[in-house]
Amino acid sequence: MKIALIAPSGVPFVVGGAEKLWWGLSGHVNRHTPHAMELIKLPSPEHDFWSIAESYERWSLLDLDHFDAVISTKYPAWLLRHPNHVVYLQHTLRGLYDTYPAHLPVQPTRLPAVAQKLWRLLEGAGSERALLPEIFAQVRALRQGAGLAPEALAALTALPGPLVRALVHRLDAIALAPGAIRSYFAISGVVARREGYFPKGAQVTVLPHPSNLEGLHGGPQEFVFTASRLDAPKRLDLLVRAYRRTRAAMPLRIAGDGPERERLQALAAGDARIRFTGRLNDDALVEHYSRAALVPFIPYDEDMGLITLEAMGSGKPVLTVSDAGGVTEFVQDGVNGRVVPPDEAALAQALDEMLAQPARLAQMGRAAQGTAAQVTWERTAAGLLDAAAAGLRPAPAAADAAAPAPRAQPQRLRLLVLNTFGAYPPDSGGSKRLFYLAQGLAQWADVTLLTLGAAGGAAQQWRFGGHFREVRVPPSPRFVEREQALTRALRQPVTDVAALLYHGELREMRQAFGVLSAQADVVVAAHVYLAPLAFALWHGPVWYDAHNVEADMKAMVLAAPLLGPGTALPAPDRPLDLRAGDAAQQAVARVAAAEAQLVQRAERVWAVSETNRTRLAQLYGRAAERIEVVPNGTQIPADAWLGAERRAALKQQLGWGARPLALFVASYHGPNLVAADAVLALAGQCPQWNFALVGSVCNHVRGRAQAANVRALGVLPEAGLTALLRAADVGLNPMASGSGTNLKMLDYAGHGLLALSTAVGARGLALEAGRHFVQSELEDFTAALARLAPLAPAPEPELRAAARALVERTYAWGVIAQSLQPSAADAGTGMAPAAAA
């Protein structure tokens, strides 16, 4: 097996028991077994709320699927997802678990609005990995403050404190959920029994491990010796005070470094017997153990305590205390050491008694050596490797190697979805459909999105639960050059058209497609632009998710004539003459050719509206009944905040004052740019209103003169957008053209926000003017806002409630996706559900 041993690298870096486990285990496996183990570490700072969250997120995004198994021992590394993940638990972030200060609350005493969604996520039921993107998005939103004073934000995110405690508990619960972990191990019985460390009902195997120190041996009794990180939980102050009370002439040497060093040195000042050696290298440490008479080790509730086994392996008895945790699992009072109460007097007495009997010390040392001999790397590695091997599927016989592996029943369809822009984070209409529909399909399928990333970047992968991931690959430099030339010729950003024309230059995309399609049952083209690549490399079933009638959309964006039915079309990837005056018209023809090929060849075609279904059928000759209507949807919050008082209070808190607030949410997309211009004009005519523009459409208006009542906020994290959707009084949709349907209408309705829209803006949706939203022609928007202003905050409650109810019934992404599941008979053919045929 190829095994990844994953571990956090502390910032700043220190060497402790964890590091000794990782080095020792990986060294033993690579030297003494037929398996290969790589120790993989990521810097994982944990000095405040933000660094802890970032460290967890960094691990959650790492992909190590090229290993047969993964073994993790600590937070935050165990948030990495792997199908064969074994946990060998050392400890959690203890200051937020069993050593969380008793005087601190476990719930915030005051929770500002900007943190409420995060808190609900952290306190909610379940441990689905799909929660991670939203949790981390809410953390980023909180960091922006959203009107919180710096002092209030610092208090809310204090470490330790209830919010960071809840965050870490939820992330650990997701990481260690039974469905995510193959086997559970603990380094000691103490760790296995700690409250909250493992899921309830988990079967935990206690498996101690030795130290990685080599060459441990006995020797003379020259001094009392201990080695430890010099911090408070090790209670070296208790040892120093106890030693000062002894009558012993023998010196005490303390090895190690840490934040308590100066305080401990001050405490020992004046006692010439006590000496601090600083950190020792391995050879010096082995030598000091060999020359010790005994080793005191008195931490509070230690996880296991490698110092115990290092001392015993050197033939030295260990003096410990009754509340030392895992140490007491090895030390037997009077046999291989002493166990006394954790107070100065008891320790001082035990030290004097032990040092007064050298022969007795030697006898206990020999017993201690026998105890240490029972804890070996052979036993530790065998337990973990056996668990990892059990998680692997049996290898097929040689005769069966060429046959497809049998799949578990009930069979899950494997979908590979192609698109030219990423789905995560879902911050535009297109990315929302891509992400949330895929997330819904993952209810019954294994879904992989393969998308095109930014130039110059690295390939990336995100996992959103056990059945949904996105793989994003960068374009080649040659593709970027050709895309830039095409953009100059067409005077519009056209990455999508470039992918259609120059897919042969997308080397990384083609390579990734080859690997991923070998594991797919169906390829789904989201948009048309990568369909020629798919048809060139794939001969199985293809579905088409038509976000728009793409030829019509590109004609609008490029200011080219619309094509009619029966138009003669070129090959989709036939080169353009970029110097020709009709380059835009040529580009639209190539898009139409790709769309025609896809509509005619795909087993399933999904249109977002009845209008689009009719148009696709008309243009490309596919029977309308063979095109399914799969509407755009929305993520519906549990609480739409329909009440006027709550909306008004949130608006004040976000800094918008008491004036009515109109919101326009849109991406940088041709018809949206025209609508954004209309919003700016509207703001100048409606000074009694405030206007917020959100999304990449803000790039269109930045740098232009704007009225004082306008704010272009750019792309907001999900939490920030949700807050605005809940605070605003009206959602604007002044669209004059477009294809497909407008997701913003569903977002407005789902969040209980009244929509003011043109008829074009509401096209293709079941929302009815006068029943679910206010409809107006663009030139009448000023009058409509003047009528609605006196009704703010939160005007027209009946319309808003009806719209919300309709969206819940019809446009929730999970509901939409569930309706698309093929019948069992059709699952392997890529055909539609029987009802849709």
mmCIF file of C-alpha atoms in Angstrom, residues 444-696:
data_model
loop_
_atom_site.group_PDB
_atom_site.id
_atom_site.type_symbol
_atom_site.label_atom_id
_atom_site.label_comp_id
_atom_site.label_asym_id
_atom_site.label_seq_id
_atom_site.Cartn_x
_atom_site.Cartn_y
_atom_site.Cartn_z
ATOM 1 C CA TRP A 444 -28.555 10.052 -6.355
ATOM 2 C CA ALA A 445 -25.354 10.304 -8.443
ATOM 3 C CA ASP A 446 -21.605 10.700 -8.037
ATOM 4 C CA VAL A 447 -20.944 14.105 -9.598
ATOM 5 C CA THR A 448 -17.610 15.511 -10.767
ATOM 6 C CA LEU A 449 -17.440 19.011 -12.220
ATOM 7 C CA LEU A 450 -14.497 19.573 -14.575
ATOM 8 C CA THR A 451 -14.050 23.302 -15.106
ATOM 9 C CA LEU A 452 -11.561 25.740 -16.582
ATOM 10 C CA GLY A 453 -9.551 27.797 -14.113
ATOM 11 C CA ALA A 454 -7.513 30.977 -14.263
ATOM 12 C CA ALA A 455 -4.422 31.364 -16.409
ATOM 13 C CA GLY A 456 -1.189 30.712 -14.559
ATOM 14 C CA GLY A 457 -2.873 28.888 -11.694
ATOM 15 C CA ALA A 458 -2.518 25.329 -10.506
ATOM 16 C CA ALA A 459 -5.013 22.518 -10.806
ATOM 17 C CA GLN A 460 -7.384 22.468 -7.834
ATOM 18 C CA GLN A 461 -9.986 20.156 -6.372
ATOM 19 C CA TRP A 462 -12.827 20.814 -3.936
ATOM 20 C CA ARG A 463 -14.986 18.136 -2.343
ATOM 21 C CA PHE A 464 -18.502 18.911 -1.191
ATOM 22 C CA GLY A 465 -19.567 15.727 0.550
ATOM 23 C CA GLY A 466 -18.970 12.147 -0.429
ATOM 24 C CA HIS A 467 -20.576 12.322 -3.875
ATOM 25 C CA PHE A 468 -19.748 15.772 -5.275
ATOM 26 C CA ARG A 469 -16.473 17.430 -6.214
ATOM 27 C CA GLU A 470 -15.109 20.081 -8.549
ATOM 28 C CA VAL A 471 -11.821 19.679 -10.427
ATOM 29 C CA ARG A 472 -10.499 22.903 -11.934
ATOM 30 C CA VAL A 473 -7.592 22.968 -14.391
ATOM 31 C CA PRO A 474 -5.770 25.981 -15.856
ATOM 32 C CA PRO A 475 -5.572 26.816 -19.564
ATOM 33 C CA SER A 476 -2.266 26.533 -21.406
ATOM 34 C CA PRO A 477 -0.254 29.686 -22.266
ATOM 35 C CA ARG A 478 -0.946 29.072 -25.956
ATOM 36 C CA PHE A 479 -4.691 28.966 -25.316
ATOM 37 C CA VAL A 480 -4.473 32.232 -23.366
ATOM 38 C CA GLU A 481 -2.704 33.931 -26.280
ATOM 39 C CA ARG A 482 -5.399 32.853 -28.716
ATOM 40 C CA GLU A 483 -8.187 33.791 -26.297
ATOM 41 C CA GLN A 484 -6.739 37.291 -25.922
ATOM 42 C CA ALA A 485 -6.568 37.736 -29.683
ATOM 43 C CA LEU A 486 -10.198 36.616 -29.986
ATOM 44 C CA THR A 487 -11.265 38.997 -27.211
ATOM 45 C CA ARG A 488 -9.602 41.910 -29.003
ATOM 46 C CA ALA A 489 -11.304 41.015 -32.268
ATOM 47 C CA LEU A 490 -14.772 40.604 -30.757
ATOM 48 C CA ARG A 491 -14.370 43.393 -28.160
ATOM 49 C CA GLN A 492 -15.916 41.227 -25.452
ATOM 50 C CA PRO A 493 -14.551 38.707 -22.930
ATOM 51 C CA VAL A 494 -15.065 35.386 -24.730
ATOM 52 C CA THR A 495 -13.257 32.645 -22.822
ATOM 53 C CA ASP A 496 -16.177 30.353 -23.596
ATOM 54 C CA VAL A 497 -16.037 30.901 -27.377
ATOM 55 C CA ALA A 498 -12.260 30.478 -27.251
ATOM 56 C CA ALA A 499 -12.731 27.095 -25.550
ATOM 57 C CA LEU A 500 -15.081 26.094 -28.350
ATOM 58 C CA LEU A 501 -12.670 27.136 -31.109
ATOM 59 C CA TYR A 502 -9.336 26.232 -29.514
ATOM 60 C CA HIS A 503 -10.115 23.215 -27.330
ATOM 61 C CA GLY A 504 -7.122 21.460 -28.862
ATOM 62 C CA GLU A 505 -4.919 23.909 -26.927
ATOM 63 C CA LEU A 506 -6.505 22.965 -23.579
ATOM 64 C CA ARG A 507 -3.955 20.253 -22.828
ATOM 65 C CA GLU A 508 -4.612 20.012 -19.090
ATOM 66 C CA MET A 509 -8.369 19.950 -19.664
ATOM 67 C CA ARG A 510 -8.057 17.162 -22.224
ATOM 68 C CA GLN A 511 -5.787 15.129 -19.950
ATOM 69 C CA ALA A 512 -8.123 15.558 -16.987
ATOM 70 C CA PHE A 513 -11.111 14.665 -19.143
ATOM 71 C CA GLY A 514 -9.391 11.457 -20.245
ATOM 72 C CA VAL A 515 -8.796 10.376 -16.656
ATOM 73 C CA LEU A 516 -12.177 11.412 -15.269
ATOM 74 C CA SER A 517 -14.302 10.177 -18.168
ATOM 75 C CA ALA A 518 -12.866 6.693 -17.643
ATOM 76 C CA GLN A 519 -14.744 6.733 -14.330
ATOM 77 C CA ALA A 520 -17.983 8.229 -15.724
ATOM 78 C CA ASP A 521 -21.241 6.822 -17.063
ATOM 79 C CA VAL A 522 -22.519 10.093 -18.536
ATOM 80 C CA VAL A 523 -20.878 13.348 -19.638
ATOM 81 C CA VAL A 524 -22.997 16.462 -19.024
ATOM 82 C CA ALA A 525 -22.232 19.594 -21.049
ATOM 83 C CA ALA A 526 -23.192 22.678 -19.037
ATOM 84 C CA HIS A 527 -23.281 25.230 -21.867
ATOM 85 C CA VAL A 528 -22.078 24.162 -25.307
ATOM 86 C CA TYR A 529 -18.486 25.312 -25.342
ATOM 87 C CA LEU A 530 -16.671 22.137 -24.318
ATOM 88 C CA ALA A 531 -19.001 19.793 -26.208
ATOM 89 C CA PRO A 532 -16.632 19.443 -29.216
ATOM 90 C CA LEU A 533 -13.865 18.376 -26.831
ATOM 91 C CA ALA A 534 -16.192 15.814 -25.266
ATOM 92 C CA PHE A 535 -17.387 14.431 -28.597
ATOM 93 C CA ALA A 536 -13.762 14.067 -29.736
ATOM 94 C CA LEU A 537 -12.736 12.045 -26.681
ATOM 95 C CA TRP A 538 -15.930 10.348 -25.434
ATOM 96 C CA HIS A 539 -18.279 7.874 -27.070
ATOM 97 C CA GLY A 540 -20.761 7.311 -24.265
ATOM 98 C CA PRO A 541 -24.019 9.082 -23.326
ATOM 99 C CA VAL A 542 -24.059 12.901 -23.274
ATOM 100 C CA TRP A 543 -26.590 15.218 -21.629
ATOM 101 C CA TYR A 544 -26.926 18.939 -22.304
ATOM 102 C CA ASP A 545 -27.824 21.406 -19.560
ATOM 103 C CA ALA A 546 -28.794 24.472 -21.599
ATOM 104 C CA HIS A 547 -28.444 27.459 -19.277
ATOM 105 C CA ASN A 548 -29.643 29.605 -22.197
ATOM 106 C CA VAL A 549 -30.350 29.314 -25.874
ATOM 107 C CA GLU A 550 -26.660 29.918 -26.298
ATOM 108 C CA ALA A 551 -26.702 31.092 -29.914
ATOM 109 C CA ASP A 552 -29.293 33.744 -29.051
ATOM 110 C CA MET A 553 -27.352 34.835 -25.978
ATOM 111 C CA LYS A 554 -24.088 35.231 -27.860
ATOM 112 C CA ALA A 555 -25.845 37.139 -30.634
ATOM 113 C CA MET A 556 -27.110 39.643 -28.043
ATOM 114 C CA VAL A 557 -23.716 39.952 -26.333
ATOM 115 C CA LEU A 558 -21.773 40.359 -29.593
ATOM 116 C CA ALA A 559 -24.399 42.573 -31.254
ATOM 117 C CA ALA A 560 -24.824 40.126 -34.124
ATOM 118 C CA PRO A 561 -28.047 39.121 -35.915
ATOM 119 C CA LEU A 562 -30.100 36.277 -34.465
ATOM 120 C CA LEU A 563 -29.998 33.099 -36.508
ATOM 121 C CA GLY A 564 -33.156 31.572 -37.896
ATOM 122 C CA PRO A 565 -34.225 27.943 -38.270
ATOM 123 C CA GLY A 566 -32.495 26.142 -41.121
ATOM 124 C CA THR A 567 -29.475 28.448 -41.228
ATOM 125 C CA ALA A 568 -26.476 26.686 -42.777
ATOM 126 C CA LEU A 569 -23.878 26.230 -40.057
ATOM 127 C CA PRO A 570 -20.110 25.608 -40.221
ATOM 128 C CA ALA A 571 -18.167 23.093 -38.139
ATOM 129 C CA PRO A 572 -18.259 24.247 -34.500
ATOM 130 C CA ASP A 573 -14.484 24.614 -34.177
ATOM 131 C CA ARG A 574 -13.752 25.947 -37.659
ATOM 132 C CA PRO A 575 -11.289 28.872 -37.262
ATOM 133 C CA LEU A 576 -12.565 32.446 -37.450
ATOM 134 C CA ASP A 577 -11.184 35.128 -39.711
ATOM 135 C CA LEU A 578 -10.466 37.643 -36.957
ATOM 136 C CA ARG A 579 -9.755 40.419 -39.465
ATOM 137 C CA ALA A 580 -13.141 40.135 -41.140
ATOM 138 C CA GLY A 581 -15.847 42.666 -40.432
ATOM 139 C CA ASP A 582 -18.300 39.884 -39.626
ATOM 140 C CA ALA A 583 -16.131 38.131 -37.009
ATOM 141 C CA ALA A 584 -18.917 38.441 -34.427
ATOM 142 C CA GLN A 585 -21.432 36.864 -36.792
ATOM 143 C CA GLN A 586 -18.947 34.067 -37.524
ATOM 144 C CA ALA A 587 -18.557 33.444 -33.786
ATOM 145 C CA VAL A 588 -22.321 33.221 -33.275
ATOM 146 C CA ALA A 589 -22.519 30.728 -36.142
ATOM 147 C CA ARG A 590 -19.871 28.530 -34.479
ATOM 148 C CA VAL A 591 -21.796 28.642 -31.192
ATOM 149 C CA ALA A 592 -25.010 27.716 -32.998
ATOM 150 C CA ALA A 593 -23.241 24.840 -34.760
ATOM 151 C CA ALA A 594 -22.001 23.456 -31.451
ATOM 152 C CA GLU A 595 -25.444 23.856 -29.920
ATOM 153 C CA ALA A 596 -27.110 22.152 -32.877
ATOM 154 C CA GLN A 597 -24.716 19.220 -32.624
ATOM 155 C CA LEU A 598 -25.341 18.920 -28.911
ATOM 156 C CA VAL A 599 -29.136 19.251 -29.043
ATOM 157 C CA GLN A 600 -29.355 16.672 -31.818
ATOM 158 C CA ARG A 601 -26.937 14.122 -30.311
ATOM 159 C CA ALA A 602 -27.569 14.358 -26.565
ATOM 160 C CA GLU A 603 -29.658 11.670 -24.868
ATOM 161 C CA ARG A 604 -31.142 14.338 -22.601
ATOM 162 C CA VAL A 605 -31.514 18.077 -23.106
ATOM 163 C CA TRP A 606 -32.526 20.369 -20.238
ATOM 164 C CA ALA A 607 -33.974 23.812 -20.957
ATOM 165 C CA VAL A 608 -34.518 26.345 -18.191
ATOM 166 C CA SER A 609 -37.972 27.426 -19.395
ATOM 167 C CA GLU A 610 -40.808 26.537 -21.724
ATOM 168 C CA THR A 611 -39.796 29.446 -23.962
ATOM 169 C CA ASN A 612 -36.268 28.115 -24.271
ATOM 170 C CA ARG A 613 -37.529 24.603 -24.952
ATOM 171 C CA THR A 614 -39.634 25.879 -27.829
ATOM 172 C CA ARG A 615 -36.745 27.917 -29.231
ATOM 173 C CA LEU A 616 -34.245 25.025 -29.036
ATOM 174 C CA ALA A 617 -36.718 22.738 -30.782
ATOM 175 C CA GLN A 618 -37.374 25.357 -33.457
ATOM 176 C CA LEU A 619 -33.702 26.085 -34.151
ATOM 177 C CA TYR A 620 -32.275 22.580 -34.103
ATOM 178 C CA GLY A 621 -35.064 20.205 -35.074
ATOM 179 C CA ARG A 622 -35.410 18.184 -31.873
ATOM 180 C CA ALA A 623 -38.967 17.390 -30.840
ATOM 181 C CA ALA A 624 -40.029 19.666 -27.994
ATOM 182 C CA GLU A 625 -41.303 16.707 -25.967
ATOM 183 C CA ARG A 626 -37.732 15.326 -26.009
ATOM 184 C CA ILE A 627 -36.483 18.450 -24.240
ATOM 185 C CA GLU A 628 -37.034 18.568 -20.472
ATOM 186 C CA VAL A 629 -37.767 21.816 -18.659
ATOM 187 C CA VAL A 630 -35.345 22.008 -15.726
ATOM 188 C CA PRO A 631 -35.887 25.450 -14.230
ATOM 189 C CA ASN A 632 -33.370 27.529 -12.387
ATOM 190 C CA GLY A 633 -33.703 27.241 -8.647
ATOM 191 C CA THR A 634 -32.500 28.782 -5.436
ATOM 192 C CA GLN A 635 -31.126 27.850 -2.044
ATOM 193 C CA ILE A 636 -33.977 28.581 0.323
ATOM 194 C CA PRO A 637 -33.068 29.864 3.792
ATOM 195 C CA ALA A 638 -34.992 28.353 6.669
ATOM 196 C CA ASP A 639 -36.041 31.835 7.798
ATOM 197 C CA ALA A 640 -36.944 34.300 5.037
ATOM 198 C CA TRP A 641 -37.271 37.238 7.441
ATOM 199 C CA LEU A 642 -40.584 38.356 6.029
ATOM 200 C CA GLY A 643 -41.301 40.620 8.989
ATOM 201 C CA ALA A 644 -40.907 44.364 8.450
ATOM 202 C CA GLU A 645 -39.423 45.086 11.874
ATOM 203 C CA ARG A 646 -36.589 42.599 11.565
ATOM 204 C CA ARG A 647 -35.767 43.787 8.061
ATOM 205 C CA ALA A 648 -35.688 47.404 9.164
ATOM 206 C CA ALA A 649 -33.454 46.607 12.132
ATOM 207 C CA LEU A 650 -31.001 44.676 9.962
ATOM 208 C CA LYS A 651 -30.909 47.486 7.416
ATOM 209 C CA GLN A 652 -29.957 49.916 10.166
ATOM 210 C CA GLN A 653 -27.297 47.556 11.483
ATOM 211 C CA LEU A 654 -25.758 47.216 8.012
ATOM 212 C CA GLY A 655 -25.394 50.978 7.808
ATOM 213 C CA TRP A 656 -28.151 51.788 5.315
ATOM 214 C CA GLY A 657 -30.205 53.954 7.642
ATOM 215 C CA ALA A 658 -33.972 54.271 7.518
ATOM 216 C CA ARG A 659 -34.389 55.092 3.822
ATOM 217 C CA PRO A 660 -35.901 52.346 1.651
ATOM 218 C CA LEU A 661 -33.267 50.138 0.030
ATOM 219 C CA ALA A 662 -33.397 48.721 -3.514
ATOM 220 C CA LEU A 663 -31.041 45.855 -4.370
ATOM 221 C CA PHE A 664 -29.761 44.724 -7.786
ATOM 222 C CA VAL A 665 -27.770 41.462 -7.950
ATOM 223 C CA ALA A 666 -26.122 40.440 -11.216
ATOM 224 C CA SER A 667 -23.027 39.007 -12.863
ATOM 225 C CA TYR A 668 -20.893 40.619 -15.571
ATOM 226 C CA HIS A 669 -23.049 39.508 -18.464
ATOM 227 C CA GLY A 670 -24.285 41.488 -21.460
ATOM 228 C CA PRO A 671 -27.981 41.957 -20.596
ATOM 229 C CA ASN A 672 -27.054 42.626 -16.960
ATOM 230 C CA LEU A 673 -24.724 45.457 -17.972
ATOM 231 C CA VAL A 674 -27.593 47.245 -19.703
ATOM 232 C CA ALA A 675 -29.738 46.679 -16.615
ATOM 233 C CA ALA A 676 -26.993 48.100 -14.367
ATOM 234 C CA ASP A 677 -26.979 51.278 -16.452
ATOM 235 C CA ALA A 678 -30.732 51.470 -15.919
ATOM 236 C CA VAL A 679 -30.278 51.140 -12.141
ATOM 237 C CA LEU A 680 -27.782 54.024 -12.076
ATOM 238 C CA ALA A 681 -30.209 56.190 -14.023
ATOM 239 C CA LEU A 682 -33.020 55.170 -11.695
ATOM 240 C CA ALA A 683 -30.968 56.168 -8.648
ATOM 241 C CA GLY A 684 -30.619 59.680 -10.000
ATOM 242 C CA GLN A 685 -34.395 59.920 -10.377
ATOM 243 C CA CYS A 686 -35.225 58.425 -6.945
ATOM 244 C CA PRO A 687 -33.234 60.290 -4.268
ATOM 245 C CA GLN A 688 -35.593 59.015 -1.558
ATOM 246 C CA TRP A 689 -34.197 55.484 -2.105
ATOM 247 C CA ASN A 690 -30.790 53.907 -1.483
ATOM 248 C CA PHE A 691 -29.468 51.517 -4.146
ATOM 249 C CA ALA A 692 -27.070 48.589 -3.670
ATOM 250 C CA LEU A 693 -25.446 46.813 -6.623
ATOM 251 C CA VAL A 694 -23.936 43.396 -5.889
ATOM 252 C CA GLY A 695 -21.971 40.974 -8.041
ATOM 253 C CA SER A 696 -19.361 41.145 -10.766
#
